mmCIF file of N, CA and C in Angstrom:
data_model
loop_
_atom_site.group_PDB
_atom_site.id
_atom_site.type_symbol
_atom_site.label_atom_id
_atom_site.label_comp_id
_atom_site.label_asym_id
_atom_site.label_seq_id
_atom_site.Cartn_x
_atom_site.Cartn_y
_atom_site.Cartn_z
ATOM 1 N N MET A 1 0.785 -1.335 0.063
ATOM 2 C CA MET A 1 -0.046 0.137 -0.014
ATOM 3 C C MET A 1 0.985 1.269 0.162
ATOM 4 N N ALA A 2 1.965 1.359 0.597
ATOM 5 C CA ALA A 2 3.259 2.597 0.860
ATOM 6 C C ALA A 2 3.677 2.925 -0.606
ATOM 7 N N GLN A 3 3.706 1.733 -1.302
ATOM 8 C CA GLN A 3 4.284 1.624 -2.567
ATOM 9 C C GLN A 3 3.438 2.834 -3.630
ATOM 10 N N THR A 4 2.197 2.251 -3.526
ATOM 11 C CA THR A 4 1.054 2.560 -4.534
ATOM 12 C C THR A 4 0.865 4.009 -3.608
ATOM 13 N N ASP A 5 0.724 4.459 -2.576
ATOM 14 C CA ASP A 5 0.436 5.873 -2.324
ATOM 15 C C ASP A 5 1.675 6.810 -3.053
ATOM 16 N N PHE A 6 2.950 6.294 -2.362
ATOM 17 C CA PHE A 6 4.103 6.756 -3.146
ATOM 18 C C PHE A 6 4.232 7.380 -4.432
ATOM 19 N N ARG A 7 3.585 6.463 -5.315
ATOM 20 C CA ARG A 7 3.353 6.543 -6.729
ATOM 21 C C ARG A 7 2.696 7.605 -7.085
ATOM 22 N N THR A 8 1.389 7.363 -6.281
ATOM 23 C CA THR A 8 0.563 8.247 -6.586
ATOM 24 C C THR A 8 1.172 9.825 -6.454
ATOM 25 N N ALA A 9 1.500 10.104 -4.998
ATOM 26 C CA ALA A 9 2.199 11.462 -4.640
ATOM 27 C C ALA A 9 3.676 11.720 -5.714
ATOM 28 N N LEU A 10 4.252 10.999 -6.581
ATOM 29 C CA LEU A 10 5.193 11.474 -7.441
ATOM 30 C C LEU A 10 4.232 11.950 -8.871
ATOM 31 N N GLN A 11 3.060 11.418 -8.837
ATOM 32 C CA GLN A 11 2.771 11.923 -10.317
ATOM 33 C C GLN A 11 2.496 13.324 -9.996
ATOM 34 N N GLY A 12 2.809 14.210 -11.306
ATOM 35 C CA GLY A 12 2.884 15.931 -10.898
ATOM 36 C C GLY A 12 3.962 16.241 -10.604
ATOM 37 N N ALA A 13 4.565 15.644 -9.608
ATOM 38 C CA ALA A 13 5.795 16.597 -8.641
ATOM 39 C C ALA A 13 6.922 16.736 -9.817
ATOM 40 N N ASN A 14 7.440 17.689 -9.400
ATOM 41 C CA ASN A 14 8.783 18.288 -9.811
ATOM 42 C C ASN A 14 9.992 17.947 -8.861
ATOM 43 N N GLU A 15 9.824 17.861 -7.727
ATOM 44 C CA GLU A 15 10.721 17.606 -6.537
ATOM 45 C C GLU A 15 10.126 16.390 -5.678
ATOM 46 N N ILE A 16 11.373 15.934 -5.155
ATOM 47 C CA ILE A 16 10.847 15.020 -3.722
ATOM 48 C C ILE A 16 11.943 15.692 -2.806
ATOM 49 N N GLU A 17 11.690 15.061 -1.362
ATOM 50 C CA GLU A 17 12.802 15.162 -0.608
ATOM 51 C C GLU A 17 13.321 13.715 -0.214
ATOM 52 N N ILE A 18 14.944 13.793 -0.121
ATOM 53 C CA ILE A 18 15.507 12.319 0.101
ATOM 54 C C ILE A 18 15.852 12.731 1.726
ATOM 55 N N THR A 19 15.994 11.822 2.330
ATOM 56 C CA THR A 19 16.532 11.629 3.951
ATOM 57 C C THR A 19 17.449 10.600 3.820
ATOM 58 N N VAL A 20 18.811 10.665 4.059
ATOM 59 C CA VAL A 20 19.915 10.047 4.353
ATOM 60 C C VAL A 20 20.383 9.631 5.466
ATOM 61 N N THR A 21 21.228 8.968 5.969
ATOM 62 C CA THR A 21 21.729 9.258 7.342
ATOM 63 C C THR A 21 23.292 9.559 7.172
ATOM 64 N N GLY A 22 23.488 10.494 8.091
ATOM 65 C CA GLY A 22 24.839 11.210 7.591
ATOM 66 C C GLY A 22 26.103 10.320 8.114
ATOM 67 N N ARG A 23 26.838 10.559 7.089
ATOM 68 C CA ARG A 23 28.372 9.004 7.441
ATOM 69 C C ARG A 23 29.222 9.272 8.258
ATOM 70 N N THR A 24 28.999 10.384 9.201
ATOM 71 C CA THR A 24 29.991 10.784 10.282
ATOM 72 C C THR A 24 29.093 10.887 11.705
ATOM 73 N N SER A 25 27.832 11.832 11.290
ATOM 74 C CA SER A 25 26.911 11.844 12.330
ATOM 75 C C SER A 25 26.158 11.195 12.919
ATOM 76 N N GLY A 26 25.961 10.317 11.607
ATOM 77 C CA GLY A 26 24.582 9.243 12.023
ATOM 78 C C GLY A 26 23.364 10.100 11.967
ATOM 79 N N ARG A 27 23.279 11.161 12.055
ATOM 80 C CA ARG A 27 21.897 12.120 12.022
ATOM 81 C C ARG A 27 21.364 12.065 10.844
ATOM 82 N N SER A 28 19.933 12.188 10.781
ATOM 83 C CA SER A 28 19.269 12.337 9.532
ATOM 84 C C SER A 28 19.327 13.484 8.471
ATOM 85 N N LEU A 29 19.424 13.476 7.808
ATOM 86 C CA LEU A 29 20.004 14.714 6.855
ATOM 87 C C LEU A 29 18.686 14.702 5.568
ATOM 88 N N THR A 30 18.140 16.044 5.201
ATOM 89 C CA THR A 30 17.180 15.975 3.887
ATOM 90 C C THR A 30 17.565 16.823 3.350
ATOM 91 N N TYR A 31 17.516 16.683 1.701
ATOM 92 C CA TYR A 31 17.659 17.554 0.760
ATOM 93 C C TYR A 31 16.639 17.347 -0.189
ATOM 94 N N PRO A 32 16.160 18.366 -0.952
ATOM 95 C CA PRO A 32 15.329 18.695 -2.020
ATOM 96 C C PRO A 32 15.862 17.963 -3.380
ATOM 97 N N VAL A 33 15.413 17.153 -4.038
ATOM 98 C CA VAL A 33 15.921 16.378 -5.196
ATOM 99 C C VAL A 33 15.050 16.488 -6.542
ATOM 100 N N TRP A 34 15.743 16.497 -7.555
ATOM 101 C CA TRP A 34 14.803 16.146 -8.791
ATOM 102 C C TRP A 34 14.872 14.882 -9.028
ATOM 103 N N PHE A 35 13.957 14.202 -9.519
ATOM 104 C CA PHE A 35 13.595 12.574 -9.987
ATOM 105 C C PHE A 35 13.046 12.589 -11.114
ATOM 106 N N ALA A 36 13.373 11.212 -11.599
ATOM 107 C CA ALA A 36 12.620 10.907 -13.155
ATOM 108 C C ALA A 36 12.254 9.343 -12.510
ATOM 109 N N VAL A 37 11.127 8.903 -13.399
ATOM 110 C CA VAL A 37 10.535 7.781 -12.722
ATOM 111 C C VAL A 37 10.356 6.886 -14.170
ATOM 112 N N GLU A 38 10.711 5.737 -14.420
ATOM 113 C CA GLU A 38 10.061 4.871 -15.522
ATOM 114 C C GLU A 38 10.180 3.617 -15.049
ATOM 115 N N GLY A 39 8.914 3.228 -15.468
ATOM 116 C CA GLY A 39 8.532 1.969 -14.771
ATOM 117 C C GLY A 39 8.397 1.691 -13.270
ATOM 118 N N ASP A 40 9.165 0.586 -12.931
ATOM 119 C CA ASP A 40 9.180 0.085 -11.438
ATOM 120 C C ASP A 40 10.361 1.191 -10.856
ATOM 121 N N LYS A 41 11.050 1.797 -11.391
ATOM 122 C CA LYS A 41 12.407 2.577 -11.071
ATOM 123 C C LYS A 41 12.340 4.150 -11.017
ATOM 124 N N LEU A 42 12.580 4.684 -9.808
ATOM 125 C CA LEU A 42 12.836 6.015 -10.030
ATOM 126 C C LEU A 42 14.384 6.322 -9.774
ATOM 127 N N TYR A 43 14.906 7.514 -10.256
ATOM 128 C CA TYR A 43 16.106 8.091 -10.416
ATOM 129 C C TYR A 43 16.423 9.324 -10.071
ATOM 130 N N LEU A 44 17.528 9.354 -9.621
ATOM 131 C CA LEU A 44 17.858 10.564 -8.849
ATOM 132 C C LEU A 44 19.352 11.077 -9.270
ATOM 133 N N LEU A 45 19.562 12.287 -9.781
ATOM 134 C CA LEU A 45 20.909 12.656 -10.076
ATOM 135 C C LEU A 45 21.280 13.698 -9.300
ATOM 136 N N PRO A 46 22.768 13.253 -8.609
ATOM 137 C CA PRO A 46 23.238 14.131 -7.746
ATOM 138 C C PRO A 46 23.837 15.213 -8.403
ATOM 139 N N LEU A 47 23.338 16.676 -8.038
ATOM 140 C CA LEU A 47 23.596 18.077 -8.317
ATOM 141 C C LEU A 47 25.367 18.041 -9.094
ATOM 142 N N LYS A 48 25.827 17.934 -7.677
ATOM 143 C CA LYS A 48 27.507 18.357 -8.177
ATOM 144 C C LYS A 48 28.374 16.569 -8.390
ATOM 145 N N GLY A 49 27.718 15.632 -9.058
ATOM 146 C CA GLY A 49 28.182 14.305 -9.141
ATOM 147 C C GLY A 49 28.345 13.953 -7.784
ATOM 148 N N SER A 50 29.728 13.164 -7.809
ATOM 149 C CA SER A 50 29.788 12.402 -6.684
ATOM 150 C C SER A 50 30.107 13.226 -5.384
ATOM 151 N N ASP A 51 30.359 14.571 -5.742
ATOM 152 C CA ASP A 51 30.763 15.651 -4.259
ATOM 153 C C ASP A 51 29.446 16.061 -3.710
ATOM 154 N N THR A 52 28.214 15.685 -4.442
ATOM 155 C CA THR A 52 26.813 16.070 -3.574
ATOM 156 C C THR A 52 26.844 15.486 -2.501
ATOM 157 N N ASP A 53 26.572 16.104 -1.271
ATOM 158 C CA ASP A 53 26.544 15.332 0.344
ATOM 159 C C ASP A 53 25.455 14.494 0.377
ATOM 160 N N TRP A 54 24.168 14.571 -0.183
ATOM 161 C CA TRP A 54 23.707 13.489 0.144
ATOM 162 C C TRP A 54 23.858 12.412 -0.510
ATOM 163 N N TYR A 55 24.647 12.466 -1.675
ATOM 164 C CA TYR A 55 25.049 10.939 -2.894
ATOM 165 C C TYR A 55 26.231 10.498 -1.723
ATOM 166 N N LYS A 56 27.501 11.362 -1.300
ATOM 167 C CA LYS A 56 28.252 10.654 -0.351
ATOM 168 C C LYS A 56 27.910 9.931 0.721
ATOM 169 N N ASN A 57 26.940 10.537 1.550
ATOM 170 C CA ASN A 57 26.183 9.713 2.647
ATOM 171 C C ASN A 57 25.744 8.682 2.197
ATOM 172 N N LEU A 58 24.909 8.692 0.951
ATOM 173 C CA LEU A 58 24.179 7.362 0.608
ATOM 174 C C LEU A 58 24.964 6.297 0.181
ATOM 175 N N ARG A 59 26.435 6.803 -0.084
ATOM 176 C CA ARG A 59 27.418 5.659 -0.622
ATOM 177 C C ARG A 59 27.843 4.804 0.570
ATOM 178 N N LYS A 60 27.293 5.304 1.915
ATOM 179 C CA LYS A 60 27.857 4.781 2.993
ATOM 180 C C LYS A 60 26.809 3.957 3.716
ATOM 181 N N THR A 61 25.816 4.603 3.417
ATOM 182 C CA THR A 61 24.105 3.661 4.170
ATOM 183 C C THR A 61 23.365 4.070 2.989
ATOM 184 N N PRO A 62 23.030 3.347 2.283
ATOM 185 C CA PRO A 62 22.084 3.455 1.046
ATOM 186 C C PRO A 62 20.565 3.286 1.272
ATOM 187 N N THR A 63 20.359 2.966 2.644
ATOM 188 C CA THR A 63 18.697 3.248 2.722
ATOM 189 C C THR A 63 18.404 4.688 2.742
ATOM 190 N N VAL A 64 17.257 4.812 2.366
ATOM 191 C CA VAL A 64 16.734 6.167 2.064
ATOM 192 C C VAL A 64 15.387 6.607 2.285
ATOM 193 N N ARG A 65 15.170 7.711 2.506
ATOM 194 C CA ARG A 65 13.403 7.953 2.793
ATOM 195 C C ARG A 65 13.318 9.097 2.086
ATOM 196 N N LEU A 66 12.428 8.549 1.232
ATOM 197 C CA LEU A 66 11.670 9.618 0.136
ATOM 198 C C LEU A 66 10.389 10.244 0.539
ATOM 199 N N THR A 67 10.402 11.490 0.415
ATOM 200 C CA THR A 67 9.139 12.093 0.522
ATOM 201 C C THR A 67 8.368 12.728 -0.706
ATOM 202 N N ALA A 68 6.854 12.978 -0.850
ATOM 203 C CA ALA A 68 6.267 13.466 -1.739
ATOM 204 C C ALA A 68 5.101 13.742 -1.406
ATOM 205 N N ARG A 69 4.608 15.111 -1.590
ATOM 206 C CA ARG A 69 3.510 15.298 -1.301
ATOM 207 C C ARG A 69 2.666 14.793 -0.295
ATOM 208 N N GLY A 70 3.726 14.834 1.057
ATOM 209 C CA GLY A 70 2.801 14.028 2.415
ATOM 210 C C GLY A 70 3.248 12.335 2.327
ATOM 211 N N GLU A 71 3.449 11.780 1.328
ATOM 212 C CA GLU A 71 3.732 10.295 1.454
ATOM 213 C C GLU A 71 4.900 10.287 1.581
ATOM 214 N N THR A 72 5.469 9.176 2.315
ATOM 215 C CA THR A 72 6.992 8.531 2.496
ATOM 216 C C THR A 72 7.618 7.229 2.064
ATOM 217 N N PHE A 73 8.437 6.506 1.718
ATOM 218 C CA PHE A 73 8.759 5.914 1.421
ATOM 219 C C PHE A 73 10.046 5.234 1.748
ATOM 220 N N THR A 74 10.233 4.378 2.220
ATOM 221 C CA THR A 74 11.594 3.898 2.709
ATOM 222 C C THR A 74 12.108 2.735 1.837
ATOM 223 N N THR A 75 13.398 2.651 1.397
ATOM 224 C CA THR A 75 13.850 1.551 0.871
ATOM 225 C C THR A 75 15.347 1.354 0.776
ATOM 226 N N ARG A 76 15.807 1.220 -0.367
ATOM 227 C CA ARG A 76 17.406 1.002 -0.545
ATOM 228 C C ARG A 76 17.760 1.182 -1.918
ATOM 229 N N ALA A 77 18.645 2.284 -2.284
ATOM 230 C CA ALA A 77 19.076 2.695 -3.501
ATOM 231 C C ALA A 77 20.103 1.960 -3.961
ATOM 232 N N ARG A 78 20.349 2.106 -5.198
ATOM 233 C CA ARG A 78 21.539 1.633 -5.872
ATOM 234 C C ARG A 78 22.341 2.359 -6.809
ATOM 235 N N LEU A 79 23.472 2.832 -6.530
ATOM 236 C CA LEU A 79 24.342 3.723 -7.279
ATOM 237 C C LEU A 79 24.532 3.202 -8.758
ATOM 238 N N LEU A 80 24.344 3.784 -9.614
ATOM 239 C CA LEU A 80 24.876 3.834 -11.080
ATOM 240 C C LEU A 80 26.014 5.051 -11.150
ATOM 241 N N THR A 81 27.439 3.970 -11.574
ATOM 242 C CA THR A 81 28.325 4.842 -12.314
ATOM 243 C C THR A 81 28.671 4.422 -13.716
ATOM 244 N N ASN A 82 28.169 3.374 -14.103
ATOM 245 C CA ASN A 82 28.565 2.735 -15.621
ATOM 246 C C ASN A 82 28.148 4.185 -16.344
ATOM 247 N N GLU A 83 29.187 4.673 -17.156
ATOM 248 C CA GLU A 83 28.730 6.071 -18.086
ATOM 249 C C GLU A 83 27.605 5.707 -19.291
ATOM 250 N N ALA A 84 27.228 4.629 -19.565
ATOM 251 C CA ALA A 84 26.075 4.345 -20.414
ATOM 252 C C ALA A 84 24.806 4.604 -19.436
ATOM 253 N N GLN A 85 24.474 3.711 -18.183
ATOM 254 C CA GLN A 85 23.391 3.789 -17.523
ATOM 255 C C GLN A 85 23.071 5.365 -16.815
ATOM 256 N N VAL A 86 24.162 6.084 -16.873
ATOM 257 C CA VAL A 86 24.167 7.503 -16.124
ATOM 258 C C VAL A 86 23.597 8.089 -17.723
ATOM 259 N N GLY A 87 24.278 7.794 -18.446
ATOM 260 C CA GLY A 87 23.239 8.524 -20.050
ATOM 261 C C GLY A 87 22.053 8.477 -20.202
ATOM 262 N N GLU A 88 21.591 7.276 -20.015
ATOM 263 C CA GLU A 88 20.148 6.855 -19.975
ATOM 264 C C GLU A 88 19.465 7.780 -19.021
ATOM 265 N N VAL A 89 19.982 8.040 -17.523
ATOM 266 C CA VAL A 89 19.306 8.408 -16.823
ATOM 267 C C VAL A 89 19.163 9.762 -16.992
ATOM 268 N N VAL A 90 20.329 10.300 -17.431
ATOM 269 C CA VAL A 90 20.313 12.063 -18.199
ATOM 270 C C VAL A 90 19.342 12.001 -19.040
ATOM 271 N N GLU A 91 18.890 11.095 -19.612
ATOM 272 C CA GLU A 91 17.985 11.508 -21.279
ATOM 273 C C GLU A 91 16.645 11.504 -20.447
ATOM 274 N N LYS A 92 16.507 10.982 -19.174
ATOM 275 C CA LYS A 92 15.286 10.833 -18.480
ATOM 276 C C LYS A 92 14.897 12.229 -17.853
ATOM 277 N N PHE A 93 15.799 12.585 -17.547
ATOM 278 C CA PHE A 93 15.881 13.903 -16.810
ATOM 279 C C PHE A 93 15.490 14.821 -17.924
ATOM 280 N N ARG A 94 16.066 15.129 -19.096
ATOM 281 C CA ARG A 94 15.859 15.740 -20.066
ATOM 282 C C ARG A 94 14.573 15.999 -20.827
ATOM 283 N N ASP A 95 13.895 14.653 -20.753
ATOM 284 C CA ASP A 95 12.677 14.466 -21.221
ATOM 285 C C ASP A 95 11.864 15.038 -19.927
ATOM 286 N N LYS A 96 12.027 15.128 -18.780
ATOM 287 C CA LYS A 96 11.007 15.481 -17.675
ATOM 288 C C LYS A 96 11.348 17.201 -17.469
ATOM 289 N N TYR A 97 12.499 17.571 -17.428
ATOM 290 C CA TYR A 97 13.031 19.073 -16.927
ATOM 291 C C TYR A 97 13.339 19.934 -18.329
ATOM 292 N N GLY A 98 13.533 19.580 -19.406
ATOM 293 C CA GLY A 98 14.302 19.852 -20.516
ATOM 294 C C GLY A 98 15.571 19.905 -20.768
ATOM 295 N N ALA A 99 15.946 19.776 -21.938
ATOM 296 C CA ALA A 99 17.738 19.754 -22.265
ATOM 297 C C ALA A 99 18.320 20.948 -21.397
ATOM 298 N N GLY A 100 17.967 22.309 -21.850
ATOM 299 C CA GLY A 100 18.543 23.307 -20.979
ATOM 300 C C GLY A 100 18.557 23.058 -19.406
ATOM 301 N N GLN A 101 17.427 23.068 -19.035
ATOM 302 C CA GLN A 101 17.541 23.048 -17.367
ATOM 303 C C GLN A 101 18.324 21.868 -17.064
ATOM 304 N N VAL A 102 18.408 20.733 -17.768
ATOM 305 C CA VAL A 102 19.418 19.589 -17.385
ATOM 306 C C VAL A 102 20.794 19.966 -17.514
ATOM 307 N N LYS A 103 21.226 20.399 -18.337
ATOM 308 C CA LYS A 103 22.625 21.134 -18.616
ATOM 309 C C LYS A 103 23.191 21.757 -17.671
ATOM 310 N N ALA A 104 22.332 23.098 -17.289
ATOM 311 C CA ALA A 104 22.560 23.807 -16.566
ATOM 312 C C ALA A 104 23.016 23.401 -14.927
ATOM 313 N N TYR A 105 22.167 22.468 -14.421
ATOM 314 C CA TYR A 105 22.284 21.857 -12.979
ATOM 315 C C TYR A 105 22.991 20.860 -13.089
ATOM 316 N N TYR A 106 22.720 19.779 -14.446
ATOM 317 C CA TYR A 106 23.813 18.818 -14.022
ATOM 318 C C TYR A 106 24.748 18.928 -15.526
ATOM 319 N N PRO A 107 25.797 19.487 -15.545
ATOM 320 C CA PRO A 107 26.804 20.000 -16.741
ATOM 321 C C PRO A 107 27.710 18.828 -17.113
ATOM 322 N N ARG A 108 28.148 18.022 -16.122
ATOM 323 C CA ARG A 108 29.166 16.344 -16.389
ATOM 324 C C ARG A 108 28.604 15.636 -15.199
ATOM 325 N N PRO A 109 27.081 14.884 -15.475
ATOM 326 C CA PRO A 109 26.931 14.028 -14.763
ATOM 327 C C PRO A 109 27.565 12.703 -14.815
ATOM 328 N N ASN A 110 28.207 12.107 -13.534
ATOM 329 C CA ASN A 110 28.855 11.091 -13.384
ATOM 330 C C ASN A 110 28.435 9.999 -12.867
ATOM 331 N N VAL A 111 27.515 10.209 -11.816
ATOM 332 C CA VAL A 111 27.084 9.145 -11.424
ATOM 333 C C VAL A 111 25.038 9.378 -11.039
ATOM 334 N N ALA A 112 24.533 8.579 -10.846
ATOM 335 C CA ALA A 112 23.203 8.625 -10.942
ATOM 336 C C ALA A 112 22.681 7.495 -9.735
ATOM 337 N N VAL A 113 21.243 7.573 -9.381
ATOM 338 C CA VAL A 113 21.166 6.668 -8.102
ATOM 339 C C VAL A 113 19.637 6.164 -9.097
ATOM 340 N N GLU A 114 19.496 4.791 -8.728
ATOM 341 C CA GLU A 114 18.185 3.690 -8.773
ATOM 342 C C GLU A 114 17.620 3.502 -7.581
ATOM 343 N N ILE A 115 16.329 3.603 -7.871
ATOM 344 C CA ILE A 115 15.398 3.067 -6.409
ATOM 345 C C ILE A 115 14.333 2.218 -6.966
ATOM 346 N N PRO A 116 14.295 0.938 -6.591
ATOM 347 C CA PRO A 116 12.989 0.285 -6.778
ATOM 348 C C PRO A 116 11.882 0.515 -6.316
ATOM 349 N N LEU A 117 10.591 0.927 -6.827
ATOM 350 C CA LEU A 117 9.634 1.022 -6.581
ATOM 351 C C LEU A 117 8.739 -0.120 -6.463
ATOM 352 N N ALA A 118 9.083 -1.078 -6.955
ATOM 353 C CA ALA A 118 7.842 -2.324 -6.788
ATOM 354 C C ALA A 118 8.743 -3.140 -5.728
#
C-alpha cells in the first residue's frame, strides 16, 4: 500500500525530498532533489556528481526515506556509475525537465541513483 501511495504522490511532482543518514554524524539529513520515473524505477541525479552531500552519505548507508506530497517511502538505493547507464538516466531527466535545465544543473553528470518502486 505504501508503494502505491508514493507512486501517486510522485505524479505531477517536480521535486521530492530524500533523507539519508549522515556518514559521520549518524543524523538524518534531508535534501530536495529532482527525480525521474520509468516503470518500477525512480532515478535521482546528484547536482554536483559524486561530491553532492546526500550522494556521499548514500554511498555509506544506501537506505533512504523519500517524501513526496506528504507520502513517505523507505527503501534501499543502488548507485549507478556506468557511463551508459548514467547517460540513459540523464535522457530521462532531459525529457522531464528540458535539455537546457538539465545541462545547467547537471553539466557533467557522472553518477546516478536507482531506487526500485516495486
